Coordinates of C-alpha atoms in Angstrom, one line a residue:
X26 CA 33.9 30.0 11.9
X27 CA 31.9 26.4 12.0
X28 CA 27.8 26.8 12.5
X29 CA 26.9 25.2 15.4
X30 CA 24.9 21.7 15.1
X31 CA 21.7 21.2 17.2
X32 CA 22.1 18.6 20.2
X33 CA 20.3 15.4 19.0
X34 CA 18.0 15.7 21.4
X35 CA 16.5 19.0 19.5
X36 CA 16.1 16.5 16.2
X37 CA 12.5 15.0 15.3
X38 CA 13.7 11.7 14.9
X39 CA 14.7 11.9 18.5
X40 CA 11.1 13.1 20.0
X41 CA 7.7 11.9 19.9
X42 CA 6.1 13.1 16.7
X43 CA 3.8 16.0 17.0
X44 CA 0.5 14.4 14.8
X45 CA -1.2 17.9 15.3
X46 CA 1.3 18.9 12.6
X47 CA -1.2 17.1 10.3
X48 CA -3.4 20.0 10.6
X49 CA -0.6 22.9 9.5
X50 CA -1.7 24.2 6.2
X51 CA 1.2 22.0 3.8
X52 CA -0.4 18.9 5.5
X53 CA -4.0 19.5 5.5
X54 CA -4.9 21.2 2.5
X55 CA -2.9 18.8 0.4
X56 CA -4.7 15.4 2.3
X57 CA -8.0 17.4 2.2
X58 CA -7.7 17.6 -1.9
X59 CA -6.6 14.2 -2.5
X60 CA -9.4 13.1 -0.5
X61 CA -11.9 14.8 -2.3
X62 CA -10.4 13.5 -5.5
X63 CA -10.4 10.0 -4.5
X64 CA -13.9 10.2 -3.7
X65 CA -15.1 12.0 -6.8
X66 CA -13.2 9.2 -8.3
X67 CA -15.0 6.6 -6.6
X68 CA -18.3 8.4 -7.8
X69 CA -17.2 8.8 -10.9
X70 CA -15.8 4.9 -11.4
X71 CA -19.4 3.5 -9.6
X72 CA -21.3 5.6 -12.1
X73 CA -19.6 4.6 -15.2
X74 CA -17.9 1.3 -14.8
X75 CA -18.5 -2.3 -14.5
X76 CA -22.3 -1.6 -14.6
X77 CA -23.1 -4.7 -16.2
X78 CA -22.2 -6.8 -12.8
X79 CA -24.1 -6.7 -9.7
X80 CA -24.0 -6.7 -5.9
X81 CA -20.3 -7.7 -4.5
X82 CA -18.9 -8.7 -7.6
X83 CA -19.7 -4.9 -8.8
X84 CA -17.9 -3.3 -5.7
X85 CA -15.0 -5.0 -5.6
X86 CA -14.5 -4.5 -9.4
X87 CA -15.3 -1.0 -8.8
X88 CA -13.1 -0.6 -5.8
X89 CA -10.2 -2.3 -7.2
X90 CA -10.0 0.2 -10.1
X91 CA -9.4 3.1 -7.8
X92 CA -7.0 0.8 -6.1
X93 CA -5.1 0.2 -9.5
X94 CA -5.4 4.4 -10.3
X95 CA -3.6 4.7 -7.1
X96 CA -0.7 2.0 -7.4
X97 CA -0.3 3.6 -10.7
X98 CA 0.3 7.1 -9.6
X99 CA 2.2 6.5 -6.4
X100 CA 4.2 3.4 -7.4
X101 CA 5.6 5.0 -10.6
X102 CA 6.1 8.4 -8.7
X103 CA 7.6 6.4 -6.2
X104 CA 9.8 4.0 -8.6
X105 CA 10.9 7.6 -10.5
X106 CA 11.6 9.1 -6.9
X107 CA 14.1 6.1 -5.6
X108 CA 15.8 5.6 -9.0
X109 CA 16.4 9.1 -9.0
X110 CA 18.0 9.5 -5.6
X111 CA 20.5 6.1 -5.7
X112 CA 23.0 7.6 -2.9
X113 CA 20.3 9.6 -0.7
X114 CA 17.9 6.1 -0.3
X115 CA 21.0 4.2 1.6
X116 CA 22.5 7.4 3.1
X117 CA 20.1 10.0 3.7
X118 CA 17.1 8.2 4.3
X119 CA 16.4 10.3 7.4
X120 CA 17.6 13.9 6.5
X121 CA 16.4 14.2 2.6
X122 CA 13.2 16.2 2.3
X123 CA 11.5 17.4 -0.6
X124 CA 8.1 18.7 -0.4
X125 CA 7.0 17.4 -3.7
X126 CA 8.6 13.9 -3.0
X127 CA 6.4 14.5 0.4
X128 CA 3.3 14.6 -1.5
X129 CA 3.6 10.7 -2.2
X130 CA 2.9 9.6 1.2
X131 CA 0.1 11.7 1.6
X132 CA -1.8 11.0 -1.5
X133 CA -1.5 7.4 -0.1
X134 CA -2.4 8.4 3.2
X135 CA -5.7 9.8 2.1
X136 CA -6.3 6.8 -0.2
X137 CA -6.2 4.6 2.2
X138 CA -8.9 6.6 4.6
X139 CA -11.0 6.7 1.8
X140 CA -10.5 2.7 0.9
X141 CA -11.3 2.1 4.5
X142 CA -14.4 3.8 4.8
X143 CA -15.4 2.2 1.1
X144 CA -14.6 -1.2 2.8
X145 CA -16.7 -0.5 5.9
X146 CA -19.6 0.7 3.8
X147 CA -19.9 -2.6 1.8
X148 CA -18.2 -5.5 3.8
X149 CA -17.5 -7.4 7.2
X150 CA -14.9 -10.1 7.3
X151 CA -11.9 -11.4 8.4
X152 CA -10.2 -10.1 4.8
X153 CA -11.9 -6.6 6.2
X154 CA -10.0 -6.6 9.6
X155 CA -6.6 -7.7 7.9
X156 CA -6.9 -5.1 5.2
X157 CA -7.6 -2.4 8.2
X158 CA -4.8 -3.7 10.1
X159 CA -2.8 -3.0 6.8
X160 CA -4.1 0.6 6.0
X161 CA -3.6 1.2 10.1
X162 CA 0.0 0.5 9.8
X163 CA 1.3 1.8 6.6
X164 CA -1.1 5.0 7.6
X165 CA 1.3 5.3 10.7
X166 CA 4.4 5.1 9.0
X167 CA 3.4 7.3 6.1
X168 CA 2.4 10.3 8.3
X169 CA 6.2 10.6 9.7
X170 CA 7.2 12.9 6.9
X171 CA 4.2 15.2 7.3
X172 CA 4.3 15.5 10.6
X173 CA 8.7 15.5 11.0
X174 CA 9.6 17.0 7.8
X175 CA 12.1 13.7 7.7
X176 CA 11.7 10.2 6.5
X177 CA 10.6 11.2 2.9
X178 CA 12.5 8.3 1.6
X179 CA 11.9 5.8 4.3
X180 CA 8.1 6.3 3.2
X181 CA 9.7 5.7 -0.4
X182 CA 11.0 2.5 0.6
X183 CA 7.5 1.5 1.9
X184 CA 6.1 2.6 -1.1
X185 CA 8.0 1.0 -3.5
X186 CA 5.2 -2.0 -2.5
X187 CA 2.9 -0.1 -4.8
X188 CA 4.8 -0.8 -7.9
X189 CA 3.5 -4.7 -7.3
X190 CA 0.2 -3.3 -6.8
X191 CA -0.2 -2.2 -10.3
X192 CA -0.1 -5.8 -11.7
X193 CA -1.5 -7.4 -8.4
X194 CA -4.8 -5.5 -8.8
X195 CA -4.8 -5.9 -12.5
X196 CA -4.8 -9.5 -12.2
X197 CA -7.7 -9.7 -10.0
X198 CA -9.4 -7.4 -12.0
X199 CA -9.0 -9.5 -15.2
X200 CA -9.9 -12.9 -12.8
X201 CA -13.2 -11.2 -11.2
X202 CA -14.5 -9.9 -15.1
X203 CA -14.0 -13.1 -16.7
X204 CA -11.3 -11.6 -19.2
X205 CA -8.6 -14.3 -17.8
X206 CA -10.5 -16.7 -20.3
X207 CA -11.1 -14.2 -22.8
X208 CA -7.3 -13.5 -22.8
X209 CA -5.6 -16.2 -21.2
X210 CA -2.1 -15.0 -23.1
X211 CA -2.5 -11.3 -21.4
X212 CA -3.8 -12.8 -18.1
X213 CA -0.7 -15.0 -18.0
X214 CA 1.9 -12.0 -18.5
X215 CA -0.3 -10.4 -15.8
X216 CA 0.3 -13.3 -13.4
X217 CA 4.1 -13.6 -14.1
X218 CA 4.4 -9.7 -13.9
X219 CA 2.5 -10.2 -10.7
X220 CA 5.0 -12.5 -9.2
X221 CA 8.0 -10.9 -10.5
X222 CA 7.5 -7.8 -9.3
X223 CA 6.1 -9.1 -5.6
X224 CA 9.8 -10.5 -5.1
X225 CA 11.4 -7.3 -6.2
X226 CA 9.2 -4.6 -4.8
X227 CA 7.6 -6.7 -1.5
X228 CA 10.6 -8.8 -0.7
X229 CA 14.1 -7.7 -1.9
X230 CA 12.9 -4.2 -1.1
X231 CA 11.6 -4.8 2.4
X232 CA 15.1 -7.0 3.0
X233 CA 17.1 -4.1 2.3
X234 CA 15.3 -2.0 4.1
X235 CA 15.3 -4.1 7.3
X236 CA 18.9 -4.1 6.8
X237 CA 19.4 -0.5 6.9
X238 CA 16.8 -0.1 9.6
X239 CA 18.8 -2.8 11.9
X240 CA 21.8 -0.4 11.6
X241 CA 20.2 3.0 11.9
X242 CA 16.6 3.0 13.6
X243 CA 17.9 1.9 17.3
X244 CA 18.6 4.7 19.5
X245 CA 15.3 6.9 17.5
X246 CA 12.6 7.9 19.6
X247 CA 10.7 4.3 20.3
X248 CA 7.8 5.1 17.5
X249 CA 10.0 5.4 14.9
X250 CA 11.8 2.3 16.1
X251 CA 8.6 0.5 16.2
X252 CA 7.4 1.8 12.7
X253 CA 10.9 0.8 11.5
X254 CA 11.7 -2.3 13.1
X255 CA 8.5 -3.6 14.2
X256 CA 6.4 -2.4 10.9
X257 CA 8.7 -4.9 8.4
X258 CA 7.7 -8.0 10.5
X259 CA 3.9 -6.7 10.3
X260 CA 4.2 -6.2 6.6
X261 CA 6.7 -9.6 6.1
X262 CA 3.7 -11.5 7.7
X263 CA 1.2 -9.7 5.7
X264 CA 3.1 -10.3 2.5
X265 CA 4.5 -13.7 3.3
X266 CA 0.4 -14.7 3.6
X267 CA -0.4 -13.0 0.2
X268 CA 2.0 -14.6 -1.6
X269 CA 1.1 -18.0 -0.7
X270 CA -2.3 -17.3 -1.5
X271 CA -0.9 -15.7 -4.9
X272 CA 1.1 -19.1 -5.5
X273 CA -1.9 -21.1 -4.8
X274 CA -4.2 -19.7 -6.7
X275 CA -2.3 -19.3 -10.0
X276 CA -1.3 -22.8 -9.4
X277 CA 2.3 -22.7 -8.5
X278 CA 1.5 -24.6 -5.5
X279 CA 1.1 -28.4 -4.9
X280 CA -2.2 -29.6 -4.9
X281 CA -2.2 -30.4 -0.9
X282 CA -1.2 -26.6 -0.4
X283 CA -3.8 -24.8 -2.6
X284 CA -6.5 -25.4 -0.5
X285 CA -5.2 -24.4 2.7
X286 CA -4.1 -20.9 1.0
X287 CA -6.8 -20.5 -1.2
X288 CA -8.9 -17.3 -1.0
X289 CA -12.9 -17.5 -1.0
X290 CA -13.4 -14.1 -0.1
X291 CA -15.3 -13.4 -3.8
X292 CA -16.7 -16.5 -3.4
X293 CA -18.2 -16.7 0.3
X294 CA -19.7 -13.4 -0.5
X295 CA -21.5 -14.5 -3.7
X296 CA -23.1 -17.2 -1.8
X297 CA -24.2 -15.0 0.9
X298 CA -25.8 -12.5 -1.5
X299 CA -27.6 -16.0 -3.4
X300 CA -28.6 -16.9 0.1
X301 CA -30.3 -13.4 0.6
X302 CA -31.8 -13.4 -2.5

């Protein structure tokens, strides 16, 4: 005698997610703990690191240090998850769930929330809006495993971008603090590692996800269709712009294109501080 399967309409992926589930103990307690850890880590970094720098440069270095730490923890954890489940990441993307693996998206939600607060306290610009959009779209996707008990590996595909963020943030830190000129060889290794990991973990991985989503997401509830199909479009635009900025900053584009994609965020804020002083 076979066990009756529930109708499709009863499965979470065919219904609007109940976001109140975020307040269930197995979600809210880890979120609070991870948020406190990131808040304490920020305070520790602000008290002990990069103190010889002033103003916006100090803020950026301290903020990027936390960004880098988050990328290391979540990026490497997610890489291990994906490599240890080679079958599930293609064939059980929706159904597979593990409470330990589900901590990775919760850690990232807590991080993005704290990072958004940090940005709003220290900076307001077009770059802030761009990053807030990134954080909002990311969190809208990463809460899905917690509120549905599904989609853990879908979040895993998204979090592969954090592997690249390890090198992306390291590159920016070295550049802002001036170590790129003191150790040009090390900086060049980081630059090339950043470009290579960007290609695999932001471009190729998202293309693989998009291919899977096109064949498997249509027919789910509209919220999951939006996350699964529109999410890659949003991140495609964000990552495409970021990639061009990196290529321009690191000298991989012709002169006429470098000025068009050059990032002036740190220079603009430093000039603003000088005028105020």
